[in-house]
Amino acid sequence: MGHYGGGGSLECGAGRMKNVETRHDADAGVVLFIMRGRVTFEDFLDAGDAHFGRHATPRAVWDLRRADLSGLDVEDLKRVAARSREAAASRPDPRTALVVDSEADMLLARLFDALSETRDSPVIYEVFFDLESAWAWLGVGNPFPEGR
């Protein structure tokens, strides 16, 4: 997980779904998904499909700090990993930062990363406890400073 500045276009296109807010900065080549409340694997699939079905954004941040991931199981993670691999086909050099706020969610995110690797996903994942570290890893400043 700035470059957003003068003359750039900020698109918050997909907007809000049930538990997801999406912010997209086409100029910076980054999308931020903010998850809130109890989320299901369908929430991940719907948000990813809505964005990556229209945009080949190379860098993504999933802010999961306000999300309840306790309802997800290994089969759910496998489904999300498979869909992510499919979406990555249109993303140049895809990198995705997962931002969590607990050790349990960190372990879940690392399990997701491992499942993605075993499915030959081209996406490089990294897990963080804060947004600023995620943006730095992605090589961009936070283009959405109000979303900290």
Coordinates of N, CA and C in Angstrom, one line a residue:
M1 N 1.7 -2.1 0.0 CA 0.0 0.0 0.0 C 1.5 1.8 0.0
G2 N 2.0 13.1 -2.0 CA 1.6 12.1 -2.9 C 1.7 12.5 -4.3
H3 N 1.4 11.4 -5.2 CA 1.4 11.6 -6.6 C 0.1 12.2 -7.1
Y4 N -0.9 12.3 -6.3 CA -2.1 12.9 -6.8 C -2.0 14.4 -6.7
G5 N -2.1 15.1 -7.7 CA -1.9 16.6 -7.7 C -2.4 17.2 -8.9
G6 N -2.0 18.4 -9.1 CA -2.5 19.3 -10.1 C -2.9 18.7 -11.4
G7 N -4.1 18.9 -11.8 CA -4.6 18.5 -13.1 C -5.1 17.0 -13.1
G8 N -4.8 16.3 -12.1 CA -5.1 14.9 -12.1 C -6.6 14.7 -11.9
S9 N -7.1 13.5 -12.3 CA -8.5 13.2 -12.1 C -8.7 12.2 -10.9
L10 N -9.5 12.6 -10.0 CA -9.8 11.7 -8.9 C -11.2 11.1 -9.1
E11 N -11.3 9.8 -9.2 CA -12.5 9.2 -9.5 C -12.9 8.3 -8.3
C12 N -14.0 8.6 -7.7 CA -14.5 7.8 -6.6 C -15.6 6.9 -7.1
G13 N -15.5 6.6 -8.4 CA -16.5 5.8 -9.2 C -17.4 4.9 -8.5
A14 N -16.9 3.8 -8.1 CA -17.8 2.7 -7.6 C -18.5 3.2 -6.3
G15 N -18.0 4.1 -5.6 CA -18.6 4.7 -4.5 C -18.8 3.7 -3.3
R16 N -20.0 3.6 -2.8 CA -20.3 2.7 -1.7 C -21.1 1.6 -2.0
M17 N -20.7 0.4 -1.5 CA -21.6 -0.8 -1.6 C -21.9 -1.0 -0.1
K18 N -22.6 -2.1 0.2 CA -23.0 -2.3 1.5 C -22.0 -2.1 2.6
N19 N -20.8 -2.8 2.5 CA -19.8 -2.7 3.5 C -18.5 -2.1 3.0
V20 N -18.5 -1.6 1.8 CA -17.3 -1.2 1.1 C -17.4 0.2 0.5
E21 N -16.4 1.0 0.7 CA -16.2 2.3 0.0 C -15.0 2.2 -0.9
T22 N -15.2 2.6 -2.1 CA -14.1 2.5 -3.1 C -13.6 3.9 -3.5
R23 N -12.3 4.1 -3.5 CA -11.8 5.4 -4.0 C -10.7 5.1 -5.0
H24 N -10.8 5.7 -6.1 CA -9.9 5.4 -7.2 C -9.2 6.7 -7.7
D25 N -7.9 6.6 -7.8 CA -7.1 7.7 -8.4 C -6.4 7.2 -9.6
A26 N -7.0 7.4 -10.8 CA -6.5 6.9 -12.1 C -5.1 7.4 -12.4
D27 N -4.8 8.6 -12.0 CA -3.4 9.2 -12.3 C -2.3 8.5 -11.5
A28 N -2.6 8.2 -10.3 CA -1.7 7.5 -9.4 C -1.7 6.0 -9.6
G29 N -2.7 5.5 -10.3 CA -2.8 4.1 -10.6 C -3.1 3.3 -9.3
V30 N -3.9 3.8 -8.5 CA -4.2 3.2 -7.2 C -5.7 3.2 -6.9
V31 N -6.2 2.1 -6.2 CA -7.5 2.1 -5.7 C -7.5 1.7 -4.2
L32 N -8.3 2.4 -3.5 CA -8.5 2.1 -2.0 C -9.8 1.5 -1.8
F33 N -9.9 0.3 -1.2 CA -11.1 -0.3 -0.8 C -11.2 -0.2 0.8
I34 N -12.2 0.5 1.3 CA -12.4 0.6 2.8 C -13.5 -0.3 3.2
M35 N -13.2 -1.3 3.9 CA -14.2 -2.3 4.4 C -14.6 -2.0 5.8
R36 N -16.0 -2.1 6.1 CA -16.5 -1.8 7.4 C -17.5 -2.8 7.8
G37 N -17.6 -3.1 9.1 CA -18.6 -4.0 9.6 C -18.2 -5.4 9.3
R38 N -19.2 -6.3 9.5 CA -19.0 -7.7 9.2 C -19.1 -7.9 7.7
V39 N -18.0 -8.4 7.1 CA -17.9 -8.6 5.7 C -17.8 -10.1 5.3
T40 N -18.3 -10.4 4.1 CA -18.3 -11.7 3.6 C -17.4 -11.8 2.4
F41 N -17.2 -13.0 1.9 CA -16.3 -13.1 0.7 C -17.0 -12.5 -0.5
E42 N -18.4 -12.5 -0.4 CA -19.1 -11.8 -1.5 C -18.8 -10.3 -1.6
D43 N -18.6 -9.7 -0.4 CA -18.3 -8.3 -0.4 C -17.0 -8.0 -1.1
F44 N -16.0 -8.9 -0.9 CA -14.7 -8.7 -1.5 C -14.9 -8.9 -3.1
L45 N -15.6 -10.0 -3.4 CA -15.8 -10.3 -4.8 C -16.5 -9.1 -5.5
D46 N -17.6 -8.7 -4.9 CA -18.4 -7.6 -5.5 C -17.6 -6.3 -5.7
A47 N -16.8 -5.9 -4.7 CA -16.0 -4.7 -4.8 C -14.9 -4.9 -5.8
G48 N -14.3 -6.0 -5.8 CA -13.2 -6.2 -6.8 C -13.8 -6.3 -8.2
D49 N -14.9 -7.0 -8.4 CA -15.5 -7.0 -9.7 C -16.0 -5.7 -10.2
A50 N -16.6 -4.9 -9.3 CA -17.1 -3.6 -9.7 C -16.0 -2.7 -10.2
H51 N -14.8 -2.7 -9.5 CA -13.7 -1.9 -9.9 C -12.9 -2.4 -11.0
F52 N -12.3 -3.7 -10.8 CA -11.4 -4.2 -11.8 C -12.1 -4.6 -13.1
G53 N -13.4 -4.7 -13.1 CA -14.2 -5.0 -14.3 C -14.1 -3.8 -15.2
R54 N -13.8 -2.6 -14.7 CA -13.8 -1.4 -15.5 C -12.4 -0.7 -15.5
H55 N -11.5 -1.1 -14.6 CA -10.2 -0.4 -14.5 C -9.1 -1.4 -14.3
A56 N -8.0 -1.3 -15.0 CA -6.8 -2.1 -14.8 C -5.9 -1.5 -13.8
T57 N -6.3 -1.1 -12.7 CA -5.5 -0.4 -11.7 C -4.4 -1.3 -11.2
P58 N -3.1 -0.9 -11.3 CA -2.1 -1.8 -10.9 C -1.9 -2.0 -9.4
R59 N -2.2 -0.9 -8.6 CA -1.9 -1.0 -7.2 C -3.2 -0.8 -6.4
A60 N -3.4 -1.6 -5.4 CA -4.6 -1.6 -4.6 C -4.3 -1.7 -3.1
V61 N -5.1 -1.0 -2.3 CA -5.1 -1.1 -0.9 C -6.4 -1.5 -0.4
W62 N -6.5 -2.6 0.4 CA -7.7 -3.0 1.1 C -7.5 -2.6 2.6
D63 N -8.2 -1.6 3.0 CA -8.2 -1.1 4.4 C -9.2 -1.9 5.2
L64 N -8.8 -2.9 5.9 CA -9.6 -3.8 6.7 C -9.7 -3.5 8.2
R65 N -9.2 -2.4 8.6 CA -9.1 -2.1 10.0 C -10.4 -2.0 10.7
R66 N -11.4 -1.6 10.0 CA -12.8 -1.4 10.6 C -13.7 -2.6 10.2
A67 N -13.1 -3.6 9.6 CA -13.9 -4.7 9.1 C -13.9 -5.9 10.1
D68 N -15.0 -6.6 10.2 CA -15.0 -7.8 11.0 C -14.9 -9.0 10.1
L69 N -13.7 -9.6 10.1 CA -13.4 -10.7 9.2 C -13.7 -12.1 9.8
S70 N -14.3 -12.1 11.0 CA -14.5 -13.4 11.7 C -15.4 -14.4 11.0
G71 N -16.2 -14.0 10.0 CA -17.0 -14.9 9.3 C -16.4 -15.6 8.1
L72 N -15.1 -15.2 7.8 CA -14.5 -15.8 6.7 C -13.8 -17.1 7.0
D73 N -13.9 -18.1 6.2 CA -13.2 -19.3 6.4 C -12.2 -19.6 5.2
V74 N -11.5 -20.7 5.3 CA -10.5 -21.0 4.2 C -11.1 -21.1 2.9
E75 N -12.3 -21.7 2.8 CA -13.0 -21.8 1.4 C -13.3 -20.4 0.9
D76 N -13.7 -19.5 1.8 CA -14.0 -18.1 1.3 C -12.7 -17.5 0.8
L77 N -11.6 -17.7 1.5 CA -10.3 -17.1 1.1 C -9.9 -17.7 -0.3
K78 N -10.1 -19.0 -0.5 CA -9.8 -19.6 -1.8 C -10.6 -19.0 -2.9
R79 N -11.9 -18.7 -2.6 CA -12.7 -18.1 -3.7 C -12.2 -16.7 -4.0
V80 N -11.9 -15.9 -3.0 CA -11.4 -14.6 -3.2 C -10.1 -14.6 -4.0
A81 N -9.2 -15.5 -3.6 CA -7.9 -15.7 -4.2 C -8.0 -16.0 -5.7
A82 N -9.0 -16.9 -6.0 CA -9.2 -17.3 -7.4 C -9.7 -16.1 -8.2
R83 N -10.6 -15.4 -7.7 CA -11.2 -14.2 -8.4 C -10.1 -13.1 -8.6
S84 N -9.3 -13.0 -7.5 CA -8.2 -12.0 -7.6 C -7.2 -12.3 -8.7
R85 N -6.9 -13.6 -8.8 CA -6.0 -14.0 -9.9 C -6.6 -13.7 -11.2
E86 N -7.9 -14.0 -11.4 CA -8.5 -13.7 -12.7 C -8.5 -12.2 -13.0
A87 N -8.8 -11.3 -12.0 CA -8.8 -9.9 -12.2 C -7.4 -9.4 -12.5
A88 N -6.4 -10.0 -12.0 CA -5.0 -9.6 -12.1 C -4.5 -9.7 -13.6
A89 N -5.2 -10.5 -14.4 CA -4.8 -10.7 -15.8 C -4.7 -9.3 -16.5
S90 N -5.6 -8.4 -16.1 CA -5.6 -7.1 -16.8 C -4.9 -6.0 -16.1
R91 N -4.3 -6.3 -14.9 CA -3.5 -5.4 -14.1 C -2.0 -5.5 -14.4
P92 N -1.4 -4.4 -14.9 CA 0.0 -4.4 -15.1 C 0.8 -4.4 -13.7
D93 N 1.7 -5.4 -13.5 CA 2.5 -5.5 -12.3 C 1.6 -5.3 -11.1
P94 N 0.6 -6.2 -10.8 CA -0.3 -6.0 -9.8 C 0.3 -6.1 -8.4
R95 N 0.1 -5.1 -7.5 CA 0.5 -5.2 -6.1 C -0.6 -4.7 -5.3
T96 N -0.8 -5.5 -4.2 CA -2.0 -5.2 -3.3 C -1.5 -5.2 -1.8
A97 N -1.8 -4.1 -1.1 CA -1.5 -4.0 0.3 C -2.8 -4.3 1.1
L98 N -2.7 -5.1 2.1 CA -3.8 -5.4 3.0 C -3.5 -4.8 4.3
V99 N -4.4 -3.9 4.8 CA -4.1 -3.2 6.1 C -5.1 -3.7 7.1
V100 N -4.5 -4.2 8.2 CA -5.3 -4.8 9.3 C -5.0 -4.1 10.6
D101 N -5.8 -4.5 11.7 CA -5.5 -3.8 13.0 C -5.3 -4.8 14.1
S102 N -5.2 -6.1 13.8 CA -5.0 -7.1 14.9 C -4.1 -8.2 14.4
E103 N -3.5 -8.9 15.3 CA -2.7 -10.1 15.0 C -3.5 -11.2 14.3
A104 N -4.8 -11.4 14.8 CA -5.6 -12.4 14.2 C -5.9 -12.1 12.7
D105 N -6.2 -10.8 12.4 CA -6.4 -10.4 11.0 C -5.2 -10.4 10.2
M106 N -4.0 -10.2 10.8 CA -2.7 -10.3 10.2 C -2.5 -11.7 9.7
L107 N -2.8 -12.7 10.6 CA -2.6 -14.1 10.2 C -3.6 -14.5 9.1
L108 N -4.8 -14.0 9.2 CA -5.8 -14.3 8.1 C -5.3 -13.8 6.8
A109 N -4.8 -12.5 6.8 CA -4.3 -11.9 5.6 C -3.1 -12.7 5.0
R110 N -2.2 -13.1 5.9 CA -1.1 -13.9 5.4 C -1.5 -15.3 4.9
L111 N -2.5 -15.8 5.5 CA -3.1 -17.1 4.9 C -3.6 -16.8 3.5
F112 N -4.3 -15.7 3.4 CA -4.8 -15.4 2.0 C -3.7 -15.2 1.0
D113 N -2.6 -14.6 1.4 CA -1.4 -14.4 0.6 C -0.9 -15.8 0.2
A114 N -0.7 -16.7 1.2 CA -0.2 -18.0 0.9 C -1.1 -18.8 -0.1
L115 N -2.4 -18.7 0.1 CA -3.4 -19.4 -0.8 C -3.3 -18.8 -2.2
S116 N -3.1 -17.5 -2.3 CA -2.9 -16.8 -3.6 C -1.7 -17.3 -4.3
E117 N -0.6 -17.5 -3.6 CA 0.6 -18.0 -4.1 C 0.5 -19.4 -4.7
T118 N -0.2 -20.2 -3.9 CA -0.4 -21.6 -4.3 C -1.3 -21.7 -5.6
R119 N -2.0 -20.7 -5.9 CA -2.9 -20.6 -7.1 C -2.2 -19.8 -8.2
D120 N -0.9 -19.6 -8.1 CA -0.1 -18.9 -9.1 C -0.7 -17.5 -9.4
S121 N -1.1 -16.8 -8.4 CA -1.6 -15.5 -8.6 C -0.4 -14.6 -8.9
P122 N -0.5 -13.7 -9.9 CA 0.6 -12.7 -10.2 C 0.6 -11.6 -9.3
V123 N -0.4 -11.4 -8.4 CA -0.5 -10.3 -7.5 C 0.6 -10.5 -6.3
I124 N 1.3 -9.5 -6.1 CA 2.2 -9.4 -4.9 C 1.5 -8.8 -3.8
Y125 N 1.3 -9.5 -2.7 CA 0.6 -9.0 -1.5 C 1.6 -8.7 -0.4
E126 N 1.2 -7.7 0.4 CA 1.9 -7.4 1.6 C 0.9 -7.0 2.7
V127 N 1.2 -7.3 3.9 CA 0.2 -6.9 5.0 C 0.8 -5.9 5.9
F128 N 0.0 -4.9 6.3 CA 0.5 -3.8 7.2 C -0.5 -3.5 8.3
F129 N 0.0 -2.8 9.3 CA -0.9 -2.4 10.4 C -1.3 -0.9 10.2
D130 N -0.7 -0.2 9.2 CA -1.1 1.2 9.0 C -1.1 1.6 7.5
L131 N -1.9 2.5 7.1 CA -2.0 2.9 5.7 C -0.7 3.6 5.2
E132 N 0.0 4.4 6.0 CA 1.2 5.0 5.5 C 2.2 4.1 5.1
S133 N 2.4 3.0 5.8 CA 3.4 1.9 5.4 C 2.9 1.3 4.1
A134 N 1.6 1.1 4.0 CA 1.1 0.5 2.7 C 1.4 1.3 1.5
W135 N 1.1 2.7 1.7 CA 1.3 3.6 0.6 C 2.8 3.6 0.2
A136 N 3.7 3.6 1.2 CA 5.1 3.7 1.0 C 5.5 2.4 0.2
W137 N 5.0 1.2 0.6 CA 5.4 0.0 -0.1 C 5.0 0.0 -1.5
L138 N 3.8 0.7 -1.8 CA 3.3 0.8 -3.2 C 4.0 1.9 -3.9
G139 N 4.8 2.7 -3.3 CA 5.6 3.7 -3.9 C 4.8 5.0 -4.3
V140 N 3.7 5.2 -3.6 CA 2.9 6.4 -3.8 C 2.6 7.1 -2.4
G141 N 2.4 8.4 -2.5 CA 1.9 9.1 -1.3 C 0.4 8.8 -1.2
N142 N -0.2 9.0 -0.1 CA -1.6 8.7 0.1 C -2.4 9.7 -0.7
P143 N -3.1 9.3 -1.8 CA -3.8 10.2 -2.6 C -5.2 10.6 -2.0
F144 N -5.5 10.0 -0.9 CA -6.8 10.2 -0.2 C -6.6 10.5 1.2
P145 N -5.9 11.7 1.5 CA -5.5 11.9 2.9 C -6.7 12.0 3.9
E146 N -7.9 12.4 3.4 CA -9.0 12.5 4.3 C -9.5 11.1 4.7
G147 N -9.0 10.0 4.0 CA -9.4 8.7 4.4 C -8.4 7.9 5.3
R148 N -7.7 8.7 6.0 CA -6.7 8.0 6.9 C -7.3 7.3 8.0

